[in-house]
XYZ file of C-alpha atoms in Angstrom:
553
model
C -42.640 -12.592 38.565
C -46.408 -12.589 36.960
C -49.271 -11.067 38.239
C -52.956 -12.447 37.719
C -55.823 -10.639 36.759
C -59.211 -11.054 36.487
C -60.048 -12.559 32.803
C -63.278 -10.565 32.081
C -60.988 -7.084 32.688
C -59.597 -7.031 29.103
C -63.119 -7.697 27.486
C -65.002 -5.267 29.160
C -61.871 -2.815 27.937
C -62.320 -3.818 24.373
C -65.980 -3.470 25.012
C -66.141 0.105 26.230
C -63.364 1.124 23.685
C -65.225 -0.270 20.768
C -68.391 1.704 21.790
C -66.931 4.484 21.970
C -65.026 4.452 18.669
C -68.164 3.665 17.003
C -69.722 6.896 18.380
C -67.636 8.611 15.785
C -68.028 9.229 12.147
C -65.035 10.599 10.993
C -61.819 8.003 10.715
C -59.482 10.765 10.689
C -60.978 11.943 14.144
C -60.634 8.256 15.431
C -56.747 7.986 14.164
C -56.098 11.358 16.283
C -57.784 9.604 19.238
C -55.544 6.905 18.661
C -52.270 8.227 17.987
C -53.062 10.367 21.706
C -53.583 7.101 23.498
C -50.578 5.283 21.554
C -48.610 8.018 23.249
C -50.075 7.757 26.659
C -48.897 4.258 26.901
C -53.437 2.871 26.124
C -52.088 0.561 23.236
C -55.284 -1.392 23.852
C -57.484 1.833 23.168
C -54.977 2.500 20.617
C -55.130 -0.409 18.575
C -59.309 -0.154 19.059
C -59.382 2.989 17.833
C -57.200 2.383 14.861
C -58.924 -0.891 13.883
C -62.353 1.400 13.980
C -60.602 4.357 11.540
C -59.602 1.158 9.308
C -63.107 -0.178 8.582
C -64.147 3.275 8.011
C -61.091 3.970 5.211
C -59.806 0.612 4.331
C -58.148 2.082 1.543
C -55.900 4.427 3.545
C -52.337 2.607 4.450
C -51.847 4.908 7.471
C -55.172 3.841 9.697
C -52.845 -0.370 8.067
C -49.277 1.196 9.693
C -50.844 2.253 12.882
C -52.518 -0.599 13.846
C -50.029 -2.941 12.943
C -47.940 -0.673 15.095
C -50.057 -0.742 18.310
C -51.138 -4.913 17.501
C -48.573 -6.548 19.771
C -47.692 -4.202 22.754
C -51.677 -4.108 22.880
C -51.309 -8.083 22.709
C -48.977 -7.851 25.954
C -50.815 -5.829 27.733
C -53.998 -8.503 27.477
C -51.827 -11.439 28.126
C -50.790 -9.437 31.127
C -53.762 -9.924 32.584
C -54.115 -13.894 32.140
C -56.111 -14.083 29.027
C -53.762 -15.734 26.467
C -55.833 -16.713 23.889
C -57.497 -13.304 22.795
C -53.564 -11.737 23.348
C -52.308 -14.495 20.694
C -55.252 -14.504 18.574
C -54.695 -10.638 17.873
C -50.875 -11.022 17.599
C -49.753 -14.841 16.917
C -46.313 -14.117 15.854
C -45.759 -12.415 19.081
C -42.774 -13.266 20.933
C -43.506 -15.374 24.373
C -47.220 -15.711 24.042
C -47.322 -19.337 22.906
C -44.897 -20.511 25.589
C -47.081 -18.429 28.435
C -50.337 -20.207 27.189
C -49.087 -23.770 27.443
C -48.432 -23.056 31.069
C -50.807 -24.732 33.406
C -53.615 -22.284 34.566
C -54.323 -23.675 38.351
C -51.127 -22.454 39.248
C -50.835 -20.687 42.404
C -51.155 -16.813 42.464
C -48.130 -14.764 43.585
C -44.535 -14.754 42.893
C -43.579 -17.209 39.633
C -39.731 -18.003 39.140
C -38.476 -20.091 36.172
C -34.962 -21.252 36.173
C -33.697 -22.534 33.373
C -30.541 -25.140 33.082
C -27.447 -24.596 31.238
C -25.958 -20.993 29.427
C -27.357 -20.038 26.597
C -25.324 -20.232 23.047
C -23.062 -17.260 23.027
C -22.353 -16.275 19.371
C -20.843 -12.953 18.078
C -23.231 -11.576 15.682
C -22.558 -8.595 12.942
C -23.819 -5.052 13.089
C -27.112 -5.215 11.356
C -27.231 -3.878 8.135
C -30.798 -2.468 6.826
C -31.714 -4.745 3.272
C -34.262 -2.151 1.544
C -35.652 -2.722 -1.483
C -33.751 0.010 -3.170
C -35.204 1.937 -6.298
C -35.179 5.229 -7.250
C -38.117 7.297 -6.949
C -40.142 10.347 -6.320
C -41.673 11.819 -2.885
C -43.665 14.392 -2.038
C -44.304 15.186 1.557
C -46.758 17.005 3.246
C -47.576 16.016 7.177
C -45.594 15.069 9.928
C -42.445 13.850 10.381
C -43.959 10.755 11.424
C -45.711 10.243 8.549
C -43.074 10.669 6.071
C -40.896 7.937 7.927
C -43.896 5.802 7.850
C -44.583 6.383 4.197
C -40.843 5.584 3.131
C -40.689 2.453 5.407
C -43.745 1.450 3.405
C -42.046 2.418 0.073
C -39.079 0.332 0.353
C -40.614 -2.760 2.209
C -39.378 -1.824 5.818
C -40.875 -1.265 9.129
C -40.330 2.284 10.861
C -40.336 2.342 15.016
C -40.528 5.455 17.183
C -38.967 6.040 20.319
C -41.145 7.233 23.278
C -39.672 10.140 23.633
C -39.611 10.963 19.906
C -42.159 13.223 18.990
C -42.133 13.614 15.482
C -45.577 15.563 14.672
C -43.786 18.467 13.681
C -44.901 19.554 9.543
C -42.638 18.944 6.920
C -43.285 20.322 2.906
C -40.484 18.094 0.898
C -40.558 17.362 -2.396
C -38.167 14.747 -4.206
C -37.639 13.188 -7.597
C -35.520 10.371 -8.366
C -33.898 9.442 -5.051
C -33.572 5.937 -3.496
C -33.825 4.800 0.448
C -30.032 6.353 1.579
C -31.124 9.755 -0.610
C -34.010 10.010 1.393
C -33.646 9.108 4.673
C -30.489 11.304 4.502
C -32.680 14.775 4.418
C -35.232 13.602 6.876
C -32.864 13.052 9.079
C -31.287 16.552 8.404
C -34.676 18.218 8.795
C -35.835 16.688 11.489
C -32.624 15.985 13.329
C -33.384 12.375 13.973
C -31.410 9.558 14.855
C -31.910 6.085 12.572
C -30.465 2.808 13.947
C -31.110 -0.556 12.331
C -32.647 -3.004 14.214
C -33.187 -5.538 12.049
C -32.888 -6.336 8.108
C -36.418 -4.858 7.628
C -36.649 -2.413 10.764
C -35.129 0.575 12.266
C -35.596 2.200 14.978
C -35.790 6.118 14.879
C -35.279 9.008 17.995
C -34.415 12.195 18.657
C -30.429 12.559 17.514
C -29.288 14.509 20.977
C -25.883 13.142 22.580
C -28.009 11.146 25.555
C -29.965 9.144 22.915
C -26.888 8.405 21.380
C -24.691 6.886 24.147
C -28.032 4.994 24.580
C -29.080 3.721 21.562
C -25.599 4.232 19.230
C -24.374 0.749 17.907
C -21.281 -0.061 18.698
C -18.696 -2.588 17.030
C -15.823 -4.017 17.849
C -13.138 -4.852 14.806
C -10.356 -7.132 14.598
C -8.291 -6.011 11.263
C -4.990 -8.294 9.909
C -2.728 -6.720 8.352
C 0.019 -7.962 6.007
C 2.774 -10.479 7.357
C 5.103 -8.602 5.240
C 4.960 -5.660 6.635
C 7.597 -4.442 9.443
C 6.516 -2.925 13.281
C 7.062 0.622 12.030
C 4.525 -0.031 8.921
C 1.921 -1.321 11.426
C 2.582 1.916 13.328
C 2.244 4.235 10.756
C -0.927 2.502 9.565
C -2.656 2.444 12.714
C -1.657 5.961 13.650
C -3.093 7.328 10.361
C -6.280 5.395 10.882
C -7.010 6.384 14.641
C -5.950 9.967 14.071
C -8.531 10.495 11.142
C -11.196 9.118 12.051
C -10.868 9.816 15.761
C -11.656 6.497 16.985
C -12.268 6.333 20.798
C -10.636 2.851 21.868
C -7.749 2.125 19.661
C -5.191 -0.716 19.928
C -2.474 -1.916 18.363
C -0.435 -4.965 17.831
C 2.934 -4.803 15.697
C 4.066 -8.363 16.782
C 1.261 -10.278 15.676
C 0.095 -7.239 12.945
C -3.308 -6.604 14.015
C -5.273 -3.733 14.622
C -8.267 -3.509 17.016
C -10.654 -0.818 17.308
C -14.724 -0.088 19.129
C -16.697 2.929 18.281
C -19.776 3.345 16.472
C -20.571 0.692 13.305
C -20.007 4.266 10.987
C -16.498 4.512 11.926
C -15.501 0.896 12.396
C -16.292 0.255 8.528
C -14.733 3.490 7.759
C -11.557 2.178 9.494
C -12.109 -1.491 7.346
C -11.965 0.371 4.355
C -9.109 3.017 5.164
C -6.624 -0.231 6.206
C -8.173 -2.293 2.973
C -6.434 0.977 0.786
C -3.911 1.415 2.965
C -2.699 -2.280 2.895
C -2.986 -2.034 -0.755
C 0.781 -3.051 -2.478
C 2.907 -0.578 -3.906
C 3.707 0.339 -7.517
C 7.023 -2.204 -8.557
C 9.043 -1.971 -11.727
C 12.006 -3.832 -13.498
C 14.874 -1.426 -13.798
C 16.986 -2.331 -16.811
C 20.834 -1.566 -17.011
C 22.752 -1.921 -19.861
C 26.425 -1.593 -19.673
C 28.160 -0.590 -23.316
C 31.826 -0.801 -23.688
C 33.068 0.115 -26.906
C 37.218 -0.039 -27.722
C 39.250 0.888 -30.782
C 43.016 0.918 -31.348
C 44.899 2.322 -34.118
C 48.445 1.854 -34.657
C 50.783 3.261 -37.354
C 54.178 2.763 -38.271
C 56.193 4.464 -41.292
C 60.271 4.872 -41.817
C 63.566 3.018 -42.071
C 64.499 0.554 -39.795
C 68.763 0.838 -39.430
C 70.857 -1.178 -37.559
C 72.251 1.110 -34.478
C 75.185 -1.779 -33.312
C 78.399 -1.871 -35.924
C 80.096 -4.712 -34.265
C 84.313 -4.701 -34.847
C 85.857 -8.386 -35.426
C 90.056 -8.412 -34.535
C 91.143 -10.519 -38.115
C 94.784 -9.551 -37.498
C 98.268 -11.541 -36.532
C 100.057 -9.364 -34.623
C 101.350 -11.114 -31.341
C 100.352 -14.514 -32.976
C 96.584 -13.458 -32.362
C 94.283 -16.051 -33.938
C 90.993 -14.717 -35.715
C 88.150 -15.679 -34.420
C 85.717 -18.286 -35.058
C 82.343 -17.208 -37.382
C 79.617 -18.609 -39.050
C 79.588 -16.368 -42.381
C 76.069 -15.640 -41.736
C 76.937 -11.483 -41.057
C 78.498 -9.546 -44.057
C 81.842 -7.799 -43.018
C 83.382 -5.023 -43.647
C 87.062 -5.081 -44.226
C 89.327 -2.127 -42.830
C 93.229 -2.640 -43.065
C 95.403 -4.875 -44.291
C 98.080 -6.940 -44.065
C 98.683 -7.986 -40.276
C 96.198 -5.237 -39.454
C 92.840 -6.067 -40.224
C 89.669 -5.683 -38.838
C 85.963 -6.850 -39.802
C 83.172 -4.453 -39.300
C 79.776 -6.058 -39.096
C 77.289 -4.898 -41.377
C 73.304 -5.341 -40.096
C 70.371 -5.344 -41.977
C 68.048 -2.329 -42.425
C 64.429 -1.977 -43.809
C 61.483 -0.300 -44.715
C 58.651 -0.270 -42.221
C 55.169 0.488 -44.012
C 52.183 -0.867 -41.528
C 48.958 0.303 -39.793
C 47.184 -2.036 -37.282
C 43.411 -1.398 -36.347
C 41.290 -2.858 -34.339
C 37.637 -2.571 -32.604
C 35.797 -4.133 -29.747
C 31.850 -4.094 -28.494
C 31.091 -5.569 -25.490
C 27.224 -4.937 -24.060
C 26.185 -6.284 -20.302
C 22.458 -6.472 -19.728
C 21.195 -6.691 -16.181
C 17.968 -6.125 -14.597
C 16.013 -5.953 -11.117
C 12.710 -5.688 -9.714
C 12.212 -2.880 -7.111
C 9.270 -1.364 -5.250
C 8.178 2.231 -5.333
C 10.165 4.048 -2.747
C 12.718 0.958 -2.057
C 16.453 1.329 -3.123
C 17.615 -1.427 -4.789
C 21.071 -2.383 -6.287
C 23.234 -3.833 -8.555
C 27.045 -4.449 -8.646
C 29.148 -5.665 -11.286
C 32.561 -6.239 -10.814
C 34.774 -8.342 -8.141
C 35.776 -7.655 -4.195
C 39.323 -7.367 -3.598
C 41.109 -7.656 -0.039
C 42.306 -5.323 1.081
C 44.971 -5.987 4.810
C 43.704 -3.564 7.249
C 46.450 -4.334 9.987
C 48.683 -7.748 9.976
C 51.176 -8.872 13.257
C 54.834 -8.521 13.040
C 56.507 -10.048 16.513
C 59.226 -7.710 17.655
C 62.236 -9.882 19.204
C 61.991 -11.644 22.588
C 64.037 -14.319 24.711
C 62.584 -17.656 23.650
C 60.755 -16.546 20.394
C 63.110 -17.923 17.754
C 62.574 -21.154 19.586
C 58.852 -21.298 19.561
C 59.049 -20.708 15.851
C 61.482 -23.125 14.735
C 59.731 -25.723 17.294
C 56.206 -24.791 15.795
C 54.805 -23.574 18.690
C 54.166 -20.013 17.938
C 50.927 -19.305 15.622
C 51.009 -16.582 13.137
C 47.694 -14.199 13.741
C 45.684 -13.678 10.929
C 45.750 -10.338 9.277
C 42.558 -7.587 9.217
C 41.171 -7.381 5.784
C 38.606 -6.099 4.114
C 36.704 -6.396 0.849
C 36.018 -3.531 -1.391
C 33.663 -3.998 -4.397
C 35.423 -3.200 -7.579
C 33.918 -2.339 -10.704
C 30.372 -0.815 -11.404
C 27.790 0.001 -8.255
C 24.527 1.451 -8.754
C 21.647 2.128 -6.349
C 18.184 3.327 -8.050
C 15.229 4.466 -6.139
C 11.895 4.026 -7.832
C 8.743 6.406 -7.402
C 5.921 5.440 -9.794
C 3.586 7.978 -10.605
C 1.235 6.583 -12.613
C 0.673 3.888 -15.206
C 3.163 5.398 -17.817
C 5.877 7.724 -15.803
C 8.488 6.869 -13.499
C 11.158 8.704 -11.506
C 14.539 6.921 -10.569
C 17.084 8.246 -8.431
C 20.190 7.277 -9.438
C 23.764 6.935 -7.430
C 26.281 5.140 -9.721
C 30.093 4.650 -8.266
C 32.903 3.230 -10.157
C 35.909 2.010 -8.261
C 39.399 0.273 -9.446
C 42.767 0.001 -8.672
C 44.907 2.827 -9.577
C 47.872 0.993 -9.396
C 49.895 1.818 -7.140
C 50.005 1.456 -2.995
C 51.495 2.682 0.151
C 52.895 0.638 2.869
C 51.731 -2.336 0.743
C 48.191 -1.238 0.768
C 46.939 -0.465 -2.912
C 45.446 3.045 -3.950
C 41.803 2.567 -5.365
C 40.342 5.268 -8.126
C 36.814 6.083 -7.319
C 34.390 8.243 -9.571
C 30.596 8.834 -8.227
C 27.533 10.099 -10.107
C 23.892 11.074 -8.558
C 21.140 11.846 -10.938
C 17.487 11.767 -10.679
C 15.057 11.030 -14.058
C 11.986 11.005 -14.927
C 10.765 8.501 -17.648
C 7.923 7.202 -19.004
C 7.498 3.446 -19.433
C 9.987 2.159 -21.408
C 12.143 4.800 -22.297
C 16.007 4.660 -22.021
C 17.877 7.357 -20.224
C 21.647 7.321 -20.426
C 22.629 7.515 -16.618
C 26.498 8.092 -17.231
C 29.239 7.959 -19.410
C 32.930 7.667 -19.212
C 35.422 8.273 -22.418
C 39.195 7.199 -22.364
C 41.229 8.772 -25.471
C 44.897 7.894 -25.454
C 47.535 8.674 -28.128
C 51.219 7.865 -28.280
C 53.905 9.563 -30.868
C 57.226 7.412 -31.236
C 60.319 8.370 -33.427
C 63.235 6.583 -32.682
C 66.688 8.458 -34.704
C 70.048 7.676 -35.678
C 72.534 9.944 -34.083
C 74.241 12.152 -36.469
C 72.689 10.783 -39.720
C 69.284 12.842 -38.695
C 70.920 16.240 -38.724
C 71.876 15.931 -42.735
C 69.615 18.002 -44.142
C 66.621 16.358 -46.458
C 68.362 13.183 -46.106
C 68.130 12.381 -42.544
C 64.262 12.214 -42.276
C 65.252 8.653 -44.154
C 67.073 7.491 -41.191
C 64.561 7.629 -39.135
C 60.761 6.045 -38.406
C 57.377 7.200 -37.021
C 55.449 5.400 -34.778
C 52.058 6.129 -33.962
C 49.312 4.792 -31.248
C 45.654 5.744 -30.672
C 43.669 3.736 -28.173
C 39.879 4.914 -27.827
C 37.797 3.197 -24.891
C 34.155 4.235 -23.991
C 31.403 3.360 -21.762
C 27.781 4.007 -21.292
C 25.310 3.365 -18.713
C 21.691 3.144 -19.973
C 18.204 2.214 -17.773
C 15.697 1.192 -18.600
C 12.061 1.167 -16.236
C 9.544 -1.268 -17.147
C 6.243 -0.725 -14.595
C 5.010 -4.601 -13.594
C 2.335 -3.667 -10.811
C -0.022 -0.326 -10.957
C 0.717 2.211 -8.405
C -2.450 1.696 -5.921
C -3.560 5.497 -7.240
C -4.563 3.600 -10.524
C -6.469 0.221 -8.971
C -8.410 1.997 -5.733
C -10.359 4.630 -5.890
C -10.436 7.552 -3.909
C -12.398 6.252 -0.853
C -14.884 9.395 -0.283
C -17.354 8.618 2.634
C -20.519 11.307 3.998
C -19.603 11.334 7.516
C -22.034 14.445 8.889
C -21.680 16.533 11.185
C -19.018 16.448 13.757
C -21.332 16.427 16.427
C -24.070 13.947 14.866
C -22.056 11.640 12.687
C -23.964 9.643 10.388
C -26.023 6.228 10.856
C -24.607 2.867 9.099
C -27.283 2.197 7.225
C-alpha cells in the first residue's frame, strides 16, 4: 500500500528548514540541532541541518558522516510523499527509488498492490565477515561514544550504523597507540558495553549489548561439519561431545552413520566449533616399530682317553665229540688258550687313543618391522600354529554299527581343534610425545612345545614379558632376553681295570659337551608422522564474557 501526498509538502519543508538553519552562525550549534532531530525520527530537518553545519566547516569529517548518515532515510521520507525526483536526486543509489519513479503518475489514489510472478532465487549465503582496511595505528579519543565509532569507521574505510535505541552520547577519554580495527573496537565495546554485528563487508551495525538486543539482532549460523570416513561411531561421539560441551552450543546434532556434525548458535561459536573439529580431526602421531630377533649358538665338544674293546669273544677250536671248528675269515687276531683237543680262541679287539675337540658357532638375526599409530596396539608373530584336538568321537558299541562301517555308511565326525601360535608374539603400544621421544608398551610371549602330552594332547612351555620404554627416535632398547647353557660330562670305564691304581685312569676316556644358545629381542621406534602437538597450534580464541560473548568480526 502507498499513500499520496501533496508534491509542494516536501519543498515547503526544505524551505522552512533551510531558513532556519541559516539563522545560525555557529556549525557546531546546527550539528546539535541535527543530531536532536536525527533522533526524533525529522531525518529531513536532520539532513538540512547537517548540510548547513557542512558549508559552514567543510573541513570537519563529522558535519561529512552525519549527513551521509541522515541522506537516504531523509530521501524516503520525500519519496513518501510522491515527489521522486528530488528523493533520487539527493540519494540516487537508494534502494527502490528508481523503480517507484518509472511508475505511471495518473494512477489512482488509494490502496496499490503489486504481485509479482514466480519465487524468488533462494541461495544460502555466509555469515558476513567485516573486510577493514587493517593497519596499525594510534587513537586518541575525546567525545562521545558515537563519535569514536564514527571516527574508527572512517579510519579503516567502513561505515558505522546506530540503533534507535542506542544512545551512545555518553564521554569517553581513550588513548591508544599502535592498535589495528579488532584492537580497537574490542575496548569500545568493553567501555561502552555495545553490541557490533556486521552487516555488510564495509558496515556494521552497533546497539546496546543487553540480552533482548541480542536474541534480536545476534547472527546466527547454521554448520554442517564432515568428519573423517575413517573414523568409527564412538570417535564421532567423543568428538562431538567434546565440542558441544565446551563451547556450550545450544542446538547440537549428531550423525555417526554418515559422520557429520551439525550445529546453530551464534557465527562466534559456530567458527569456534570449525576450528575445534579441524584440530580435533587432525591424524595421530604413527611410527615404524623395528624388531630384531638375535639368535646366537655355540657348541663345544671334547673328547680325551683310550678307547678298549669291552666284548672278548671265545671261539670252540677243539675235537672233542668230533666237534668241527668253526668257519672264520682271519680278519680278528686270536688268542690261543689250551691245547691239544682242548683249545679255545679268544678274540682280541682293537683299542685306541681318542684326542679330539669339536667347536662350532651359529648367528642367525630376523629383522621385522610395522607401522602403528599413537595409542593403537599393534603386533607381530613369528613362528608357526600348531593343532591342537580339543575333543574327537569314539563310537561306543551298538547292534548294527560294525555293519554300517564295513558297508561305508557310517561317517567319522571330525575332531575339535585348535591352533595355537608357536614361537615369538609381541604386542607394542605406541604413545608419541613429541618429535624425538617415544613410549612403547611392550607384552612379548614365547610359546613351544615342551615335549611331552597327556591323553595325546601335547604340553606347551609358555614364558611372558611386559615392559614399558621410553626412547627417543631411533634408539634401540633390548626388550628381552633368553640364555640356554647346557653342559654334559661323559666317562665311560672298564670294569676292574679302573680300580688299579695310577694305571687305570688309562683305561678309561672323558667326554665332554657344552652347548650355549642365546636370544635377544631389540626395538627399534622410528617416528614417520608428527604428533598433532607439533603441526597445530594451540587454538587460543577471546571469547568474553559469559554473559556477552564476543562479535565475529
Amino acid at each position: 500500500m502507498r499513500l499520496r501526498f501533496n508534491r509542494g509538502l516536501a519543498a515547503a519543508l526544505l524551505f522552512a528548514c533551510a531558513a532556519g538553519a541559516a539563522a545560525q552562525s555557529s556549525a557546531e550549534s546546527l550539528f546539535r540541532k541535527g543530531f536532536r532531530a536525527q533522533r526524533d525520527g525529522r531525518h529531513v530537518e536532520a539532513y538540512v541541518l547537517y548540510t548547513q553545519a557542512r558549508a559552514l566547516a567543510p573541513a570537519n569529517r563529522k558535519y561529512i558522516r552525519a549527513a551521509q548518515q541522515v541522506r537516504e532515510p531523509a530521501a524516503q521520507l520525500i519519496a513518501s510523499t510522491g515527489d521522486y525526483r528530488t528523493a533520487i536526486a539527493m540519494a540516487p543509489a537508494a534502494a527502490g527509488l528508481q523503480r517507484l519513479a518509472a511508475e505511471p503518475e495518473n494512477e489512482p489514489a488509494g490502496p496499490h498492490i503489486a504481485v509479482t510472478g514466480g519465487e524468488p532465487e533462494r541461495k544460502l549465503k555466509q555469515p558476513v565477515r567485516l573486510k577493514p582496511d587493517n593497519h596499525a595505528t594510534a587513537f586518541r579519543f575525546r567525545g562521545t561514544l558515537r563519535e569514536a565509532y564514527e571516527q574508527v569507521a572512517e579510519e579503516f574505510g567502513l561505515e558505522a550504523i546506530f540503533d534507535d535505541e542506542f544512545d551512545g552520547n555518553d564521554k569517553v577519554r581513550i588513548d591508544l597507540s599502535d592498535c589495528d580495527f579488532s584492537c580497537v573496537m574490542l575496548v569500545l565495546r568493553d567501555v561502552g558495553r555495545t553490541l557490533l554485528v556486521p552487516v555488510t563487508e564495509k558496515r556494521f551495525l552497533l546497539a546496546a549489548d543487553t540480552a533482548s538486543k541480542r536474541r534480536e539482532i545476534e547472527p546466527f549460523a547454521f554448520v554442517s561439519i564432515p568428519l573423517n570416513d575413517a573414523l568409527t561411531a564412538e570417535e564421532v561421539v567423543e568428538i562431538g561431545q567434546a565440542v558441544q560441551q565446551t563451547l556450550e552450543i545450544k542446538r547440537f546434532q549428531m550423525s555417526p552413520t554418515s559422520g557429520m556434525l551439525f550445529s546453530r548458535d551464534s557465527v562466534t561459536k559456530a567458527r569456534m566449533a570449525q576450528a575445534m573439529v579441524d584440530a580435533l580431526l587432525h591424524p595421530r602421531g604413527a611410527v615404524m616399530i623395528e624388531l630384531n630377533v638375535l639368535s646366537v649358538n655355540r657348541d663345544r665338544t671334547a673328547e680325551l682317553g683310550i678307547d678298549l674293546p669291552g666284548r672278548f669273544p671265545v671261539t670252540n677250536f677243539s675235537t672233542i665229540l668230533n666237534g668241527m671248528p668253526p668257519e672264520r675269515d682271519g680278519a680278528a687276531p686270536l688268542i690261543g688258550i689250551g691245547g691239544g683237543k682242548t683249545v679255545l680262541g679268544v678274540t682280541v679287539g682293537g683299542a685306541q687313543a681318542l684326542a679330539t675337540l669339536n667347536s662350532g658357532a651359529g648367528r642367525s638375526l630376523q629383522t621385522m618391522s610395522i607401522r602403528a599409530e599413537h595409542g593403537m596396539p599393534a603386533e607381530m608373530k613369528l613362528g608357526e600354529r600348531f593343532p591342537i584336538i580339543n575333543a574327537q568321537f569314539s563310537a561306543a558299541p551298538a547292534p548294527g554299527l560294525d555293519d554300517d562301517v564295513g558297508s561305508g555308511n557310517f561317517i567319522q565326525p571330525i575332531p575339535s581343534f585348535t591352533f595355537e601360535d608357536l614361537g615369538l608374539t609381541m604386542r607394542a603400544t605406541p604413545l608419541v610425545h613429541s618429535a624425538k621421544e617415544v613410549t612403547l608398551e611392550l607384552e612379548t610371549e614365547f610359546q613351544l612345545l615342551a615335549g611331552g602330552a597327556v591323553n595325546g594332547v601335547p604340553i606347551l612351555a609358555n614364558r611372558q614379558f611386559q615392559s614399558s620404554v621410553r626412547l627417543r627416535e631411533g634408539e634401540f632398547a633390548i626388550v628381552s632376553g633368553m640364555a640356554v647353557h647346557e653342559q654334559r660330562n661323559t666317562r665311560p670305564r672298564q670294569s676292574g681295570l679302573v680300580g688299579i691304581p695310577l694305571l687305570g685312569q688309562l683305561f678309561s676316556r672323558r667326554r665332554r659337551q657344552a652347548n650355549q644358545s642365546e636370544m635377544l629381542i631389540l626395538v627399534r621406534p622410528r617416528i614417520v608422522r608428527l604428533p598433532p602437538a607439533e603441526m597445530v597450534p594451540s587454538l587460543t580464541f577471546r571469547f568474553g564474557p559469559e554473559q556477552r560473548p564476543l562479535p565475529a568480526l
